Every structure is written in structure tokens, then in C-alpha cells.
PDB file of C-alpha atoms in Angstrom:
ATOM      1  CA  MET A   1      93.469 112.855  97.530  1.00 97.00           C
ATOM      2  CA  ILE A   2      92.324 110.117 100.131  1.00 98.00           C
ATOM      3  CA  PHE A   3      89.439 108.157  99.853  1.00 98.00           C
ATOM      4  CA  LEU A   4      87.463 107.671 103.293  1.00 98.00           C
ATOM      5  CA  ASN A   5      84.076 105.608 103.406  1.00 98.00           C
ATOM      6  CA  GLY A   6      82.857 106.506  99.885  1.00 98.00           C
ATOM      7  CA  GLU A   7      84.229 109.981  99.502  1.00 98.00           C
ATOM      8  CA  TRP A   8      87.246 111.627  98.138  1.00 98.00           C
ATOM      9  CA  MET A   9      88.644 114.570  99.864  1.00 98.00           C
ATOM     10  CA  PRO A  10      91.518 116.427 101.074  1.00 98.00           C
ATOM     11  CA  VAL A  11      93.616 114.304 104.286  1.00 97.00           C
ATOM     12  CA  GLU A  12      93.444 117.440 106.126  1.00 97.00           C
ATOM     13  CA  ASP A  13      89.497 116.905 105.984  1.00 98.00           C
ATOM     14  CA  ALA A  14      89.457 113.607 106.511  1.00 98.00           C
ATOM     15  CA  LYS A  15      87.653 112.358 110.255  1.00 97.00           C
ATOM     16  CA  ILE A  16      87.745 108.761 111.549  1.00 97.00           C
ATOM     17  CA  SER A  17      85.833 107.846 114.857  1.00 98.00           C
ATOM     18  CA  VAL A  18      88.325 107.526 118.368  1.00 98.00           C
ATOM     19  CA  LEU A  19      85.984 104.272 118.457  1.00 98.00           C
ATOM     20  CA  ASP A  20      86.800 102.813 115.331  1.00 98.00           C
ATOM     21  CA  ARG A  21      88.306  99.065 116.058  1.00 98.00           C
ATOM     22  CA  GLY A  22      90.815  99.932 113.887  1.00 98.00           C
ATOM     23  CA  PHE A  23      92.531 102.434 116.116  1.00 98.00           C
ATOM     24  CA  ILE A  24      91.614 100.615 119.634  1.00 98.00           C
ATOM     25  CA  PHE A  25      92.279  97.083 118.625  1.00 98.00           C
ATOM     26  CA  GLY A  26      94.023  97.335 115.235  1.00 98.00           C
ATOM     27  CA  ASP A  27      90.914  95.010 113.705  1.00 98.00           C
ATOM     28  CA  GLY A  28      91.811  95.734 109.959  1.00 98.00           C
ATOM     29  CA  VAL A  29      93.677  93.931 107.111  1.00 98.00           C
ATOM     30  CA  TYR A  30      95.441  96.469 104.553  1.00 98.00           C
ATOM     31  CA  GLU A  31      97.101  96.115 101.065  1.00 98.00           C
ATOM     32  CA  TYR A  32      99.716  97.889  99.558  1.00 98.00           C
ATOM     33  CA  VAL A  33     100.019  98.210  95.385  1.00 98.00           C
ATOM     34  CA  PRO A  34     102.397 100.055  93.288  1.00 98.00           C
ATOM     35  CA  VAL A  35     101.068 101.738  89.931  1.00 98.00           C
ATOM     36  CA  ILE A  36     103.707 101.715  87.686  1.00 97.00           C
ATOM     37  CA  ASP A  37     103.476 103.939  84.103  1.00 96.00           C
ATOM     38  CA  GLY A  38      99.565 103.959  85.073  1.00 96.00           C
ATOM     39  CA  LYS A  39      99.352 100.007  85.635  1.00 97.00           C
ATOM     40  CA  PRO A  40      98.763  98.424  89.023  1.00 98.00           C
ATOM     41  CA  TYR A  41     101.754  95.638  89.452  1.00 97.00           C
ATOM     42  CA  ARG A  42      99.950  92.271  89.493  1.00 97.00           C
ATOM     43  CA  LEU A  43      96.816  93.453  91.314  1.00 98.00           C
ATOM     44  CA  ASP A  44      95.001  90.381  90.455  1.00 98.00           C
ATOM     45  CA  GLY A  45      97.430  88.764  93.652  1.00 98.00           C
ATOM     46  CA  HIS A  46      97.026  91.693  96.112  1.00 98.00           C
ATOM     47  CA  LEU A  47      92.951  91.331  95.936  1.00 98.00           C
ATOM     48  CA  ILE A  48      92.905  87.843  96.096  1.00 98.00           C
ATOM     49  CA  ARG A  49      95.049  88.346  99.195  1.00 98.00           C
ATOM     50  CA  LEU A  50      92.936  91.304 100.459  1.00 98.00           C
ATOM     51  CA  ASP A  51      89.640  88.665 100.415  1.00 98.00           C
ATOM     52  CA  ASN A  52      91.772  86.285 102.076  1.00 98.00           C
ATOM     53  CA  SER A  53      92.868  88.249 105.117  1.00 98.00           C
ATOM     54  CA  CYS A  54      89.262  89.470 105.060  1.00 98.00           C
ATOM     55  CA  LYS A  55      88.157  85.833 105.606  1.00 98.00           C
ATOM     56  CA  GLU A  56      90.759  85.146 107.663  1.00 98.00           C
ATOM     57  CA  ILE A  57      89.631  87.807 110.442  1.00 98.00           C
ATOM     58  CA  GLY A  58      85.869  87.197 109.579  1.00 98.00           C
ATOM     59  CA  LEU A  59      85.077  90.272 108.119  1.00 98.00           C
ATOM     60  CA  LYS A  60      83.250  90.985 104.759  1.00 96.00           C
ATOM     61  CA  ASN A  61      85.016  92.867 102.142  1.00 98.00           C
ATOM     62  CA  PRO A  62      83.300  95.589 101.230  1.00 98.00           C
ATOM     63  CA  TYR A  63      83.761  96.346  97.599  1.00 98.00           C
ATOM     64  CA  SER A  64      84.104  93.642  94.634  1.00 98.00           C
ATOM     65  CA  ASN A  65      87.084  93.547  92.450  1.00 98.00           C
ATOM     66  CA  ALA A  66      86.278  95.464  89.861  1.00 98.00           C
ATOM     67  CA  ARG A  67      85.392  98.614  92.572  1.00 98.00           C
ATOM     68  CA  TRP A  68      89.005  97.792  94.006  1.00 98.00           C
ATOM     69  CA  ALA A  69      90.556  98.149  90.642  1.00 98.00           C
ATOM     70  CA  GLU A  70      88.465 101.388  90.156  1.00 98.00           C
ATOM     71  CA  LEU A  71      89.677 102.861  93.080  1.00 98.00           C
ATOM     72  CA  VAL A  72      93.536 102.092  93.038  1.00 98.00           C
ATOM     73  CA  LEU A  73      93.062 103.990  89.633  1.00 98.00           C
ATOM     74  CA  GLU A  74      91.377 106.760  91.064  1.00 98.00           C
ATOM     75  CA  ALA A  75      93.823 107.333  93.831  1.00 98.00           C
ATOM     76  CA  ALA A  76      97.034 107.023  91.834  1.00 98.00           C
ATOM     77  CA  ARG A  77      95.440 109.305  89.120  1.00 98.00           C
ATOM     78  CA  ARG A  78      94.272 112.207  91.790  1.00 98.00           C
ATOM     79  CA  ASN A  79      98.144 111.607  93.458  1.00 98.00           C
ATOM     80  CA  GLY A  80     100.108 111.614  90.345  1.00 91.00           C
ATOM     81  CA  PRO A  81     101.862 111.974  88.315  1.00 94.00           C
ATOM     82  CA  GLY A  82     104.026 109.291  88.391  1.00 95.00           C
ATOM     83  CA  ASP A  83     104.240 105.700  89.633  1.00 97.00           C
ATOM     84  CA  GLN A  84     102.595 106.035  93.001  1.00 98.00           C
ATOM     85  CA  GLY A  85     102.187 103.281  95.781  1.00 98.00           C
ATOM     86  CA  VAL A  86      98.099 102.935  96.838  1.00 98.00           C
ATOM     87  CA  TYR A  87      97.649 101.990 100.142  1.00 98.00           C
ATOM     88  CA  TRP A  88      94.348 101.104 101.629  1.00 98.00           C
ATOM     89  CA  GLN A  89      92.804  99.373 104.714  1.00 98.00           C
ATOM     90  CA  ILE A  90      89.604  98.278 106.115  1.00 98.00           C
ATOM     91  CA  THR A  91      88.673  98.081 109.606  1.00 98.00           C
ATOM     92  CA  ARG A  92      85.690  96.138 111.270  1.00 98.00           C
ATOM     93  CA  GLY A  93      84.097  99.861 111.895  1.00 98.00           C
ATOM     94  CA  VAL A  94      82.617 102.038 114.753  1.00 98.00           C
ATOM     95  CA  ALA A  95      81.289 100.687 118.299  1.00 98.00           C
ATOM     96  CA  LYS A  96      81.761 100.590 121.578  1.00 97.00           C
ATOM     97  CA  ARG A  97      85.069  99.052 122.987  1.00 98.00           C
ATOM     98  CA  ASP A  98      84.116  95.222 123.251  1.00 98.00           C
ATOM     99  CA  HIS A  99      86.379  92.363 122.480  1.00 98.00           C
ATOM    100  CA  SER A 100      83.939  90.275 120.612  1.00 98.00           C
ATOM    101  CA  PHE A 101      82.683  91.395 117.162  1.00 98.00           C
ATOM    102  CA  PRO A 102      79.465  94.288 116.979  1.00 97.00           C
ATOM    103  CA  LYS A 103      76.874  92.843 114.848  1.00 94.00           C
ATOM    104  CA  ASP A 104      75.442  95.430 111.873  1.00 94.00           C
ATOM    105  CA  ILE A 105      78.279  98.040 111.841  1.00 97.00           C
ATOM    106  CA  GLU A 106      79.847  99.134 108.651  1.00 97.00           C
ATOM    107  CA  PRO A 107      83.216  98.531 108.023  1.00 98.00           C
ATOM    108  CA  THR A 108      85.782 101.613 107.544  1.00 98.00           C
ATOM    109  CA  VAL A 109      87.383 101.812 104.398  1.00 98.00           C
ATOM    110  CA  PHE A 110      90.620 104.573 103.810  1.00 98.00           C
ATOM    111  CA  MET A 111      92.829 105.015 100.540  1.00 98.00           C
ATOM    112  CA  MET A 112      95.612 107.230 100.265  1.00 98.00           C
ATOM    113  CA  SER A 113      98.474 107.321  97.582  1.00 98.00           C
ATOM    114  CA  ASN A 114     102.342 108.425  97.440  1.00 98.00           C
ATOM    115  CA  PRO A 115     105.096 108.641  94.845  1.00 97.00           C
ATOM    116  CA  LEU A 116     106.680 105.432  95.034  1.00 97.00           C
ATOM    117  CA  PRO A 117     109.732 105.288  96.485  1.00 94.00           C
ATOM    118  CA  LYS A 118     112.869 104.580  94.524  1.00 94.00           C
ATOM    119  CA  LEU A 119     115.527 102.566  95.099  1.00 96.00           C
ATOM    120  CA  THR A 120     118.725 104.555  94.047  1.00 97.00           C
ATOM    121  CA  ALA A 121     121.782 103.646  92.216  1.00 97.00           C
ATOM    122  CA  GLU A 122     123.648 103.232  95.572  1.00 98.00           C
ATOM    123  CA  GLN A 123     121.074 100.526  96.569  1.00 98.00           C
ATOM    124  CA  VAL A 124     121.180  98.492  93.224  1.00 97.00           C
ATOM    125  CA  ASP A 125     124.947  98.742  92.504  1.00 97.00           C
ATOM    126  CA  ASN A 126     126.246  98.026  96.416  1.00 98.00           C
ATOM    127  CA  GLY A 127     123.111  96.321  98.232  1.00 98.00           C
ATOM    128  CA  VAL A 128     122.182  97.387 101.754  1.00 98.00           C
ATOM    129  CA  PRO A 129     123.045  96.228 105.142  1.00 98.00           C
ATOM    130  CA  CYS A 130     120.799  94.363 106.782  1.00 98.00           C
ATOM    131  CA  TYR A 131     120.364  93.151 111.194  1.00 98.00           C
ATOM    132  CA  THR A 132     119.162  89.627 112.374  1.00 98.00           C
ATOM    133  CA  PHE A 133     116.051  89.560 114.357  1.00 98.00           C
ATOM    134  CA  PRO A 134     114.375  87.337 116.404  1.00 98.00           C
ATOM    135  CA  ASP A 135     110.847  86.610 115.036  1.00 98.00           C
ATOM    136  CA  LYS A 136     108.551  86.898 118.098  1.00 97.00           C
ATOM    137  CA  ARG A 137     105.047  88.024 116.575  1.00 98.00           C
ATOM    138  CA  TRP A 138     102.302  85.992 116.538  1.00 97.00           C
ATOM    139  CA  HIS A 139     101.705  83.080 114.457  1.00 98.00           C
ATOM    140  CA  ARG A 140      99.128  84.305 112.006  1.00 98.00           C
ATOM    141  CA  CYS A 141     101.717  86.197 110.076  1.00 98.00           C
ATOM    142  CA  HIS A 142      99.556  85.075 106.688  1.00 98.00           C
ATOM    143  CA  ILE A 143      96.772  87.697 107.236  1.00 98.00           C
ATOM    144  CA  LYS A 144      97.810  91.175 106.222  1.00 98.00           C
ATOM    145  CA  SER A 145      96.802  92.610 109.650  1.00 98.00           C
ATOM    146  CA  ILE A 146      97.160  96.613 110.265  1.00 98.00           C
ATOM    147  CA  SER A 147      98.690  95.222 113.667  1.00 98.00           C
ATOM    148  CA  LEU A 148     102.068  95.787 113.328  1.00 98.00           C
ATOM    149  CA  LEU A 149     103.761  96.402 116.158  1.00 98.00           C
ATOM    150  CA  GLY A 150     106.354  93.309 115.641  1.00 98.00           C
ATOM    151  CA  ASN A 151     106.904  94.349 112.669  1.00 98.00           C
ATOM    152  CA  VAL A 152     107.620  97.791 114.011  1.00 98.00           C
ATOM    153  CA  LEU A 153     109.727  96.781 116.348  1.00 98.00           C
ATOM    154  CA  ALA A 154     112.089  95.007 114.102  1.00 98.00           C
ATOM    155  CA  LYS A 155     112.496  97.590 111.627  1.00 98.00           C
ATOM    156  CA  GLN A 156     113.237  99.865 114.700  1.00 98.00           C
ATOM    157  CA  HIS A 157     116.126  97.806 115.371  1.00 98.00           C
ATOM    158  CA  ALA A 158     117.391  97.935 111.529  1.00 98.00           C
ATOM    159  CA  THR A 159     117.068 101.424 111.827  1.00 98.00           C
ATOM    160  CA  GLU A 160     119.305 102.088 115.102  1.00 98.00           C
ATOM    161  CA  HIS A 161     121.799  99.868 113.576  1.00 98.00           C
ATOM    162  CA  GLY A 162     122.020 101.696 110.581  1.00 98.00           C
ATOM    163  CA  GLY A 163     120.353  98.747 108.453  1.00 98.00           C
ATOM    164  CA  ALA A 164     117.394  98.745 105.764  1.00 98.00           C
ATOM    165  CA  GLU A 165     115.851  95.830 106.848  1.00 98.00           C
ATOM    166  CA  VAL A 166     116.345  92.932 109.174  1.00 98.00           C
ATOM    167  CA  VAL A 167     116.163  89.448 108.380  1.00 98.00           C
ATOM    168  CA  MET A 168     113.818  87.699 111.251  1.00 98.00           C
ATOM    169  CA  ILE A 169     114.704  84.121 112.866  1.00 98.00           C
ATOM    170  CA  ARG A 170     112.227  82.312 114.303  1.00 98.00           C
ATOM    171  CA  ASP A 171     113.128  78.765 116.159  1.00 98.00           C
ATOM    172  CA  GLY A 172     116.767  78.306 113.879  1.00 98.00           C
ATOM    173  CA  PHE A 173     114.932  79.057 111.338  1.00 98.00           C
ATOM    174  CA  MET A 174     114.765  82.173 108.413  1.00 98.00           C
ATOM    175  CA  THR A 175     111.377  83.423 108.023  1.00 98.00           C
ATOM    176  CA  GLU A 176     111.183  86.891 106.724  1.00 98.00           C
ATOM    177  CA  ALA A 177     111.866  90.969 107.134  1.00 98.00           C
ATOM    178  CA  SER A 178     109.742  93.529 108.497  1.00 98.00           C
ATOM    179  CA  ALA A 179     108.554  94.499 105.599  1.00 98.00           C
ATOM    180  CA  SER A 180     109.443  92.314 102.883  1.00 98.00           C
ATOM    181  CA  ASN A 181     110.300  88.535 102.123  1.00 98.00           C
ATOM    182  CA  VAL A 182     113.847  87.126 101.919  1.00 98.00           C
ATOM    183  CA  PHE A 183     115.258  85.110  99.560  1.00 98.00           C
ATOM    184  CA  CYS A 184     118.515  83.021  99.740  1.00 98.00           C
ATOM    185  CA  VAL A 185     120.525  81.819  96.453  1.00 98.00           C
ATOM    186  CA  PHE A 186     122.844  78.642  96.496  1.00 97.00           C
ATOM    187  CA  GLY A 187     125.231  78.711  93.448  1.00 96.00           C
ATOM    188  CA  ASP A 188     122.374  78.809  90.544  1.00 96.00           C
ATOM    189  CA  THR A 189     119.528  77.760  93.048  1.00 98.00           C
ATOM    190  CA  ILE A 190     117.127  80.533  93.939  1.00 98.00           C
ATOM    191  CA  VAL A 191     115.285  79.406  97.569  1.00 98.00           C
ATOM    192  CA  SER A 192     112.474  80.780  99.179  1.00 98.00           C
ATOM    193  CA  PRO A 193     111.161  79.512 102.816  1.00 98.00           C
ATOM    194  CA  PRO A 194     107.759  78.296 102.264  1.00 97.00           C
ATOM    195  CA  LYS A 195     104.318  80.026 102.259  1.00 96.00           C
ATOM    196  CA  ASP A 196     103.007  79.544 106.065  1.00 97.00           C
ATOM    197  CA  ASN A 197     101.518  80.767 108.841  1.00 98.00           C
ATOM    198  CA  HIS A 198     104.686  82.573 109.800  1.00 98.00           C
ATOM    199  CA  ILE A 199     105.419  84.405 106.343  1.00 98.00           C
ATOM    200  CA  LEU A 200     102.987  86.866 104.615  1.00 97.00           C
ATOM    201  CA  GLY A 201     102.810  85.621 100.728  1.00 96.00           C
ATOM    202  CA  GLY A 202     104.231  88.446  99.083  1.00 97.00           C
ATOM    203  CA  ILE A 203     103.274  89.293  95.769  1.00 98.00           C
ATOM    204  CA  THR A 204     106.596  90.082  94.456  1.00 98.00           C
ATOM    205  CA  LEU A 205     107.610  86.978  96.072  1.00 98.00           C
ATOM    206  CA  ASP A 206     105.319  85.466  93.639  1.00 98.00           C
ATOM    207  CA  GLY A 207     106.844  87.586  90.433  1.00 98.00           C
ATOM    208  CA  VAL A 208     110.353  86.186  91.483  1.00 98.00           C
ATOM    209  CA  PHE A 209     108.549  82.506  91.825  1.00 98.00           C
ATOM    210  CA  ASP A 210     107.206  83.338  87.854  1.00 98.00           C
ATOM    211  CA  LEU A 211     110.000  84.639  86.871  1.00 98.00           C
ATOM    212  CA  ALA A 212     112.449  82.125  87.865  1.00 98.00           C
ATOM    213  CA  LYS A 213     110.514  79.518  86.453  1.00 97.00           C
ATOM    214  CA  LYS A 214     109.725  81.538  82.762  1.00 97.00           C
ATOM    215  CA  ASN A 215     113.348  81.837  82.415  1.00 98.00           C
ATOM    216  CA  GLY A 216     114.494  78.553  83.590  1.00 97.00           C
ATOM    217  CA  LEU A 217     115.905  79.822  86.944  1.00 98.00           C
ATOM    218  CA  LYS A 218     116.322  76.861  89.351  1.00 98.00           C
ATOM    219  CA  LEU A 219     113.745  77.745  92.119  1.00 98.00           C
ATOM    220  CA  GLU A 220     113.513  75.662  95.783  1.00 98.00           C
ATOM    221  CA  VAL A 221     110.779  76.273  98.103  1.00 98.00           C
ATOM    222  CA  ARG A 222     111.587  74.984 101.553  1.00 98.00           C
ATOM    223  CA  PRO A 223     112.421  76.200 105.643  1.00 98.00           C
ATOM    224  CA  VAL A 224     115.876  77.503 105.470  1.00 98.00           C
ATOM    225  CA  PRO A 225     117.618  76.670 108.650  1.00 98.00           C
ATOM    226  CA  GLU A 226     119.576  80.133 110.264  1.00 98.00           C
ATOM    227  CA  ALA A 227     122.985  78.073 109.726  1.00 97.00           C
ATOM    228  CA  GLU A 228     122.411  77.552 106.078  1.00 97.00           C
ATOM    229  CA  MET A 229     121.955  81.405 105.596  1.00 98.00           C
ATOM    230  CA  TRP A 230     125.054  82.321 106.758  1.00 97.00           C
ATOM    231  CA  ALA A 231     126.020  80.242 104.179  1.00 96.00           C
ATOM    232  CA  ALA A 232     123.854  81.472 101.111  1.00 97.00           C
ATOM    233  CA  ASP A 233     125.725  83.299  98.271  1.00 97.00           C
ATOM    234  CA  GLU A 234     123.532  85.197  97.956  1.00 98.00           C
ATOM    235  CA  LEU A 235     120.583  87.069 100.217  1.00 98.00           C
ATOM    236  CA  TRP A 236     117.705  89.236  98.544  1.00 98.00           C
ATOM    237  CA  LEU A 237     114.482  91.389  99.783  1.00 98.00           C
ATOM    238  CA  SER A 238     111.390  91.457  97.786  1.00 98.00           C
ATOM    239  CA  SER A 239     108.631  93.593  98.208  1.00 97.00           C
ATOM    240  CA  SER A 240     105.683  95.864  96.369  1.00 96.00           C
ATOM    241  CA  SER A 241     107.786  99.208  97.061  1.00 94.00           C
ATOM    242  CA  LYS A 242     111.432  97.663  96.301  1.00 93.00           C
ATOM    243  CA  GLY A 243     110.838  94.885  93.631  1.00 97.00           C
ATOM    244  CA  VAL A 244     113.956  93.356  94.575  1.00 98.00           C
ATOM    245  CA  LEU A 245     116.930  94.401  96.332  1.00 98.00           C
ATOM    246  CA  ALA A 246     120.669  92.377  97.620  1.00 98.00           C
ATOM    247  CA  ILE A 247     121.596  92.137 100.914  1.00 98.00           C
ATOM    248  CA  THR A 248     125.063  92.880 100.938  1.00 98.00           C
ATOM    249  CA  THR A 249     126.010  92.735 104.569  1.00 98.00           C
ATOM    250  CA  LEU A 250     124.202  90.638 107.421  1.00 98.00           C
ATOM    251  CA  ASP A 251     124.925  92.068 111.221  1.00 98.00           C
ATOM    252  CA  ASP A 252     127.789  93.982 110.192  1.00 98.00           C
ATOM    253  CA  LYS A 253     129.065  90.499 108.181  1.00 98.00           C
ATOM    254  CA  PRO A 254     129.629  90.670 103.843  1.00 98.00           C
ATOM    255  CA  ILE A 255     127.599  87.996 102.375  1.00 97.00           C
ATOM    256  CA  GLY A 256     128.501  86.191  99.468  1.00 94.00           C
ATOM    257  CA  ASN A 257     131.147  83.748  97.753  1.00 90.00           C
ATOM    258  CA  ALA A 258     134.458  85.026  97.421  1.00 86.00           C
ATOM    259  CA  ALA A 259     133.849  86.523  93.389  1.00 90.00           C
ATOM    260  CA  HIS A 260     131.171  88.773  95.290  1.00 93.00           C
ATOM    261  CA  LYS A 261     131.649  89.004  98.532  1.00 95.00           C
ATOM    262  CA  GLY A 262     129.927  91.734 100.254  1.00 96.00           C
ATOM    263  CA  LYS A 263     128.623  92.733  96.733  1.00 97.00           C
ATOM    264  CA  PRO A 264     125.133  91.727  94.876  1.00 98.00           C
ATOM    265  CA  GLY A 265     125.597  88.331  93.212  1.00 97.00           C
ATOM    266  CA  PRO A 266     125.118  87.456  89.679  1.00 97.00           C
ATOM    267  CA  MET A 267     121.880  85.669  90.051  1.00 98.00           C
ATOM    268  CA  PHE A 268     120.848  89.621  91.917  1.00 98.00           C
ATOM    269  CA  LYS A 269     121.659  90.567  88.713  1.00 98.00           C
ATOM    270  CA  LYS A 270     119.466  88.590  86.604  1.00 98.00           C
ATOM    271  CA  MET A 271     116.402  89.021  88.587  1.00 98.00           C
ATOM    272  CA  PHE A 272     116.786  92.629  89.232  1.00 98.00           C
ATOM    273  CA  ALA A 273     116.725  92.949  85.117  1.00 97.00           C
ATOM    274  CA  LEU A 274     113.725  90.665  84.741  1.00 98.00           C
ATOM    275  CA  MET A 275     111.610  92.388  87.743  1.00 97.00           C
ATOM    276  CA  GLN A 276     112.379  95.814  86.505  1.00 96.00           C
ATOM    277  CA  ALA A 277     111.019  94.443  83.011  1.00 96.00           C
ATOM    278  CA  ASP A 278     108.217  92.981  84.650  1.00 96.00           C
ATOM    279  CA  MET A 279     107.175  95.837  86.763  1.00 95.00           C
ATOM    280  CA  ARG A 280     107.150  98.211  83.371  1.00 90.00           C
ATOM    281  CA  GLY A 281     105.235  95.856  81.766  1.00 87.00           C
ATOM    282  CA  ALA A 282     108.166  95.411  79.150  1.00 60.00           C
TER     283      ALA A 282
END
């Protein structure tokens, strides 16, 4: 069952105008939150980011945080049982095709829920291969926009090479992946690029920050030059659907020091255990 403009219905009954600005221009924003054991993970952070994205594009957020929370839980309930990944988007609405914002139209609100993807034991134990890719996207990546062609092209590059993700490079610095944030580890220090206009501020990224601080793990937020990235002892991905996941090869080259080259490292194993407990509310 999906939610569309105030009504729940089977997905096959859903209809959206071809003049919707989400269809014509990609004019809208979205969110995705995991609902684990019936509880949305870090929902407050997702709702703050949603509101910020709406403000960035001059779109009125149609619902209160309380209403969004009700809808997220209802979507998960209607499409359960089991853990769910709830996706929703808001577009500017339906109007004659014109680049300028139309006046006095209602936004289109769509929400769906699907079983939350599960990491396999193989992925957790051995990590995943990734590939570098030039970050040629626009300069407002902090907006969670439905206009994702740049990310789609990056992910397709990984898929065509047999990889799980890309690590994007902009002007000689590591930014993020197509649908994930990226961390480096140097010794016992976790390093993340700063959350600027070239990176989407991930809610799971914030979770890593919080867990590191609570558990006495060293954390640095700073730009990471590409050359330094290649020398990292560990590389990780983080996202709402993955939690954290180790990158063990990059462009077919093994990542890590001699003790765990091409395998998940000890800092990943610590954070993975902490993240799993946090997501389960343990």
C-alpha cells in the first residue's frame, strides 16, 4: 500500500499527472528512513533534513513532524511484517510547464514502504568492492533532491564494473558515494569529510559520529585528499539501508594495512557492532 496526496491505496491504483513538476523537472525532495522492530531509526534527524531540503528549494513542507511520524509508522505497518525502508517525496505539484515556480498549487506527496535490505554475511565478513568516479554533480548536494541523475550515473559505473558503490572525487578530494557517505580510518582515528554543499549530511553518518563520541573512539572531520584516501587503513560506507559496510577493494586494489589488507579492519568491526546495537535500540 502506498500513500498519495492524503489517501492510502494499492500502488497499481496510484495516478500522478504527467505535468507534475517532479516528473517534468525533478522539482522535489525526498527522505528514506529504516523502521526496525517497529521503530523509525533517528527519525528526528530525517525530519530536520527534510525540512531543511524544503527550505533550500522554496517548497512549503506540507505536514508537521508529528504527522510525518504517523505516516512513516503507518506505511511500515501496512507493508510489514518485518523491518521496512520507508521512502517519501514531496514535489512542487502540478502546473503548466514553466521553469519559474507556479503560484497557488498543492504539493504532491507520495510515500511507499518496502522490506529493508539486509546485508549478507559475505558482505559483512569480507566487505565490498568499490570504484572511484569523478564527482561532476551540481554544487548543492546537501539538498536531498529527487533530481538524482548524477548519482544514478555514478552507481551505474559501479554496477557495470561489478562493484557495490563508487567513491566520488571532486577537485582532488574524496566526497561521498552515490547513495552513501564514506569514512576513512587512519590507525585508530575515524575521518569524515565535512558536511558542506558537496555532501549530503547522512543521518547514519551522524549516528557514526555519535557512537564514536559515546564510545571513546577518535574522530576527525576534515577534507580528505584523494592521495591520503588511498593510504587509509580502512574505508567504510554508511547509509540508512546499510548501516556501515567496509570497502575492501577500490578500483580492484585491496584496501588496508598488512594485518587486514583486502579485509574489514578492527575499527570497522567495532563500529559495525555498535551500529547494529544502536539501530536495534539495544
